[in-house]
C-alpha cells in the first residue's frame, strides 16, 4: 500500500476554483491508478475522477465533466484535481485513493486512501 496525503481544500465562493493535491509516499505510486472521491454530509462516497499511471487515460463522473480535471506528476508522486466553476453542491470532503490496475470507479476496489480535505463552496 502507499500512503497518501490530501491537501488544497478550503472555503471558496460559487464560481471559484480550487486545486487539490495528493502526495504519495513512494515512487512506486507512479504505477498506481489514482482516483478522487468525495463525500457530502449525509450522502455516500461518490466517484469524481481517476487517472492511469501514464496519465493517458482518465475517467470522470458525467456530471463533473468540463469543470473538473485530474492530472498527475509522477516525478513528484503527486496527483491533482483542478476544480473550476465550483457550485455549492460540490461541498464535500474530497479523498484521493490509489489501487493497482485496471482503472475503476468503484471505491471498494481502492486499497489506499488519503485523510480527506474539506471543500466548502458558499453561495
PDB file of C-alpha atoms in Angstrom:
ATOM      1  CA  UNK A   1       0.000   0.000   0.000  1.00  0.00           C
ATOM      2  CA  UNK A   2       1.006   3.598  -0.484  1.00  0.00           C
ATOM      3  CA  UNK A   3       0.403   6.434   1.968  1.00  0.00           C
ATOM      4  CA  UNK A   4      -1.471   9.427   0.619  1.00  0.00           C
ATOM      5  CA  UNK A   5      -1.783  12.975   1.946  1.00  0.00           C
ATOM      6  CA  UNK A   6      -4.560  15.190   0.593  1.00  0.00           C
ATOM      7  CA  UNK A   7      -4.379  18.972   0.650  1.00  0.00           C
ATOM      8  CA  UNK A   8      -5.715  22.095  -1.007  1.00  0.00           C
ATOM      9  CA  UNK A   9      -9.263  22.231   0.273  1.00  0.00           C
ATOM     10  CA  UNK A  10     -10.842  25.351   1.680  1.00  0.00           C
ATOM     11  CA  UNK A  11     -13.701  27.802   1.502  1.00  0.00           C
ATOM     12  CA  UNK A  12     -14.480  29.341  -1.872  1.00  0.00           C
ATOM     13  CA  UNK A  13     -17.369  31.281  -3.331  1.00  0.00           C
ATOM     14  CA  UNK A  14     -19.555  29.790  -6.023  1.00  0.00           C
ATOM     15  CA  UNK A  15     -17.901  30.163  -9.401  1.00  0.00           C
ATOM     16  CA  UNK A  16     -14.423  29.995  -7.921  1.00  0.00           C
ATOM     17  CA  UNK A  17     -11.677  27.426  -8.340  1.00  0.00           C
ATOM     18  CA  UNK A  18      -9.552  25.188  -6.168  1.00  0.00           C
ATOM     19  CA  UNK A  19      -6.771  22.732  -6.894  1.00  0.00           C
ATOM     20  CA  UNK A  20      -6.465  19.710  -4.674  1.00  0.00           C
ATOM     21  CA  UNK A  21      -3.209  17.818  -4.338  1.00  0.00           C
ATOM     22  CA  UNK A  22      -2.479  14.292  -3.230  1.00  0.00           C
ATOM     23  CA  UNK A  23       1.098  13.419  -2.369  1.00  0.00           C
ATOM     24  CA  UNK A  24       2.107   9.767  -2.346  1.00  0.00           C
ATOM     25  CA  UNK A  25       4.764   8.360  -0.057  1.00  0.00           C
ATOM     26  CA  UNK A  26       6.640   6.215  -2.507  1.00  0.00           C
ATOM     27  CA  UNK A  27       7.993   6.402  -6.031  1.00  0.00           C
ATOM     28  CA  UNK A  28       6.201   3.148  -6.837  1.00  0.00           C
ATOM     29  CA  UNK A  29       2.991   5.128  -6.578  1.00  0.00           C
ATOM     30  CA  UNK A  30       3.647   6.122 -10.172  1.00  0.00           C
ATOM     31  CA  UNK A  31       2.412   2.667 -11.199  1.00  0.00           C
ATOM     32  CA  UNK A  32      -0.901   3.066  -9.401  1.00  0.00           C
ATOM     33  CA  UNK A  33      -4.296   4.120 -10.636  1.00  0.00           C
ATOM     34  CA  UNK A  34      -5.133   7.326  -8.758  1.00  0.00           C
ATOM     35  CA  UNK A  35      -8.649   8.450  -8.056  1.00  0.00           C
ATOM     36  CA  UNK A  36     -10.581  11.213  -6.365  1.00  0.00           C
ATOM     37  CA  UNK A  37     -13.798  10.618  -4.466  1.00  0.00           C
ATOM     38  CA  UNK A  38     -15.997  12.906  -2.412  1.00  0.00           C
ATOM     39  CA  UNK A  39     -18.499  12.550   0.389  1.00  0.00           C
ATOM     40  CA  UNK A  40     -21.047  15.177   1.304  1.00  0.00           C
ATOM     41  CA  UNK A  41     -22.817  15.204   4.685  1.00  0.00           C
ATOM     42  CA  UNK A  42     -25.479  12.528   4.827  1.00  0.00           C
ATOM     43  CA  UNK A  43     -24.502  11.079   1.455  1.00  0.00           C
ATOM     44  CA  UNK A  44     -22.496   8.131   0.273  1.00  0.00           C
ATOM     45  CA  UNK A  45     -18.981   8.484  -1.036  1.00  0.00           C
ATOM     46  CA  UNK A  46     -19.059   9.077  -4.777  1.00  0.00           C
ATOM     47  CA  UNK A  47     -16.536   8.767  -7.569  1.00  0.00           C
ATOM     48  CA  UNK A  48     -15.167  12.007  -9.013  1.00  0.00           C
ATOM     49  CA  UNK A  49     -12.272  11.160 -11.341  1.00  0.00           C
ATOM     50  CA  UNK A  50      -9.448   8.704 -11.925  1.00  0.00           C
ATOM     51  CA  UNK A  51      -6.262   8.563 -13.961  1.00  0.00           C
ATOM     52  CA  UNK A  52      -3.931   5.797 -15.126  1.00  0.00           C
ATOM     53  CA  UNK A  53      -0.261   5.717 -14.218  1.00  0.00           C
ATOM     54  CA  UNK A  54       0.800   7.231 -17.532  1.00  0.00           C
ATOM     55  CA  UNK A  55      -1.876   9.899 -17.460  1.00  0.00           C
ATOM     56  CA  UNK A  56      -3.026   8.751 -20.887  1.00  0.00           C
ATOM     57  CA  UNK A  57      -6.439   7.660 -19.694  1.00  0.00           C
ATOM     58  CA  UNK A  58      -8.820   9.488 -17.421  1.00  0.00           C
ATOM     59  CA  UNK A  59     -12.382   8.970 -16.327  1.00  0.00           C
ATOM     60  CA  UNK A  60     -14.873  11.366 -14.779  1.00  0.00           C
ATOM     61  CA  UNK A  61     -18.314  11.142 -13.346  1.00  0.00           C
ATOM     62  CA  UNK A  62     -20.539  12.561 -16.050  1.00  0.00           C
ATOM     63  CA  UNK A  63     -21.929  15.452 -14.038  1.00  0.00           C
ATOM     64  CA  UNK A  64     -18.444  16.892 -13.441  1.00  0.00           C
ATOM     65  CA  UNK A  65     -17.007  16.667 -16.929  1.00  0.00           C
ATOM     66  CA  UNK A  66     -15.819  20.022 -18.174  1.00  0.00           C
ATOM     67  CA  UNK A  67     -15.440  21.530 -14.704  1.00  0.00           C
ATOM     68  CA  UNK A  68     -13.003  19.155 -13.005  1.00  0.00           C
ATOM     69  CA  UNK A  69      -9.664  17.960 -14.374  1.00  0.00           C
ATOM     70  CA  UNK A  70      -7.461  15.240 -12.931  1.00  0.00           C
ATOM     71  CA  UNK A  71      -3.744  15.150 -13.656  1.00  0.00           C
ATOM     72  CA  UNK A  72      -0.608  13.653 -12.190  1.00  0.00           C
ATOM     73  CA  UNK A  73       3.088  14.390 -11.945  1.00  0.00           C
ATOM     74  CA  UNK A  74       4.897  11.108 -11.396  1.00  0.00           C
ATOM     75  CA  UNK A  75       8.213  12.872 -10.857  1.00  0.00           C
ATOM     76  CA  UNK A  76       6.622  14.490  -7.796  1.00  0.00           C
ATOM     77  CA  UNK A  77       4.492  11.470  -6.831  1.00  0.00           C
ATOM     78  CA  UNK A  78       1.520  13.818  -6.836  1.00  0.00           C
ATOM     79  CA  UNK A  79      -1.943  13.785  -8.361  1.00  0.00           C
ATOM     80  CA  UNK A  80      -4.072  16.896  -8.741  1.00  0.00           C
ATOM     81  CA  UNK A  81      -7.734  17.734  -9.073  1.00  0.00           C
ATOM     82  CA  UNK A  82      -8.398  21.117 -10.635  1.00  0.00           C
ATOM     83  CA  UNK A  83     -11.940  22.233  -9.835  1.00  0.00           C
ATOM     84  CA  UNK A  84     -13.433  25.170 -11.699  1.00  0.00           C
ATOM     85  CA  UNK A  85     -16.826  26.876 -11.673  1.00  0.00           C
ATOM     86  CA  UNK A  86     -17.492  25.436  -8.258  1.00  0.00           C
ATOM     87  CA  UNK A  87     -21.060  25.130  -7.034  1.00  0.00           C
ATOM     88  CA  UNK A  88     -22.476  24.820  -3.516  1.00  0.00           C
ATOM     89  CA  UNK A  89     -23.376  21.217  -4.293  1.00  0.00           C
ATOM     90  CA  UNK A  90     -19.658  20.474  -4.707  1.00  0.00           C
ATOM     91  CA  UNK A  91     -19.264  20.949  -0.965  1.00  0.00           C
ATOM     92  CA  UNK A  92     -17.841  17.727   0.444  1.00  0.00           C
ATOM     93  CA  UNK A  93     -14.795  16.057   1.887  1.00  0.00           C
ATOM     94  CA  UNK A  94     -12.583  15.043  -1.024  1.00  0.00           C
ATOM     95  CA  UNK A  95     -10.404  11.950  -0.793  1.00  0.00           C
ATOM     96  CA  UNK A  96      -7.677  10.686  -3.060  1.00  0.00           C
ATOM     97  CA  UNK A  97      -7.182   6.973  -3.409  1.00  0.00           C
ATOM     98  CA  UNK A  98      -4.842   4.517  -5.092  1.00  0.00           C
ATOM     99  CA  UNK A  99      -5.029   0.999  -6.473  1.00  0.00           C
ATOM    100  CA  UNK A 100      -3.300  -1.264  -8.912  1.00  0.00           C
ATOM    101  CA  UNK A 101      -4.559  -1.566 -12.492  1.00  0.00           C
ATOM    102  CA  UNK A 102      -7.118  -1.552 -14.029  1.00  0.00           C
ATOM    103  CA  UNK A 103      -8.878   1.768 -13.654  1.00  0.00           C
ATOM    104  CA  UNK A 104     -12.205   1.534 -11.872  1.00  0.00           C
ATOM    105  CA  UNK A 105     -14.756   3.914 -10.438  1.00  0.00           C
ATOM    106  CA  UNK A 106     -15.641   1.599  -7.537  1.00  0.00           C
ATOM    107  CA  UNK A 107     -14.440   2.941  -4.188  1.00  0.00           C
ATOM    108  CA  UNK A 108     -14.216  -0.516  -2.621  1.00  0.00           C
ATOM    109  CA  UNK A 109     -11.529  -1.518  -5.139  1.00  0.00           C
ATOM    110  CA  UNK A 110      -9.125   1.193  -3.975  1.00  0.00           C
ATOM    111  CA  UNK A 111      -6.618  -0.008  -1.381  1.00  0.00           C
ATOM    112  CA  UNK A 112      -5.053   3.208  -0.129  1.00  0.00           C
ATOM    113  CA  UNK A 113      -6.812   6.415   0.946  1.00  0.00           C
ATOM    114  CA  UNK A 114      -5.840   9.898   1.952  1.00  0.00           C
ATOM    115  CA  UNK A 115      -7.231  11.515   5.072  1.00  0.00           C
ATOM    116  CA  UNK A 116      -9.538  13.809   3.100  1.00  0.00           C
ATOM    117  CA  UNK A 117      -9.658  17.540   2.573  1.00  0.00           C
ATOM    118  CA  UNK A 118     -12.746  19.683   3.115  1.00  0.00           C
ATOM    119  CA  UNK A 119     -14.084  21.763   0.256  1.00  0.00           C
ATOM    120  CA  UNK A 120     -16.822  24.239   1.082  1.00  0.00           C
ATOM    121  CA  UNK A 121     -18.479  26.320  -1.621  1.00  0.00           C
ATOM    122  CA  UNK A 122     -20.583  29.238  -0.464  1.00  0.00           C
ATOM    123  CA  UNK A 123     -23.444  30.667  -2.495  1.00  0.00           C
TER     124      UNK A 123
END
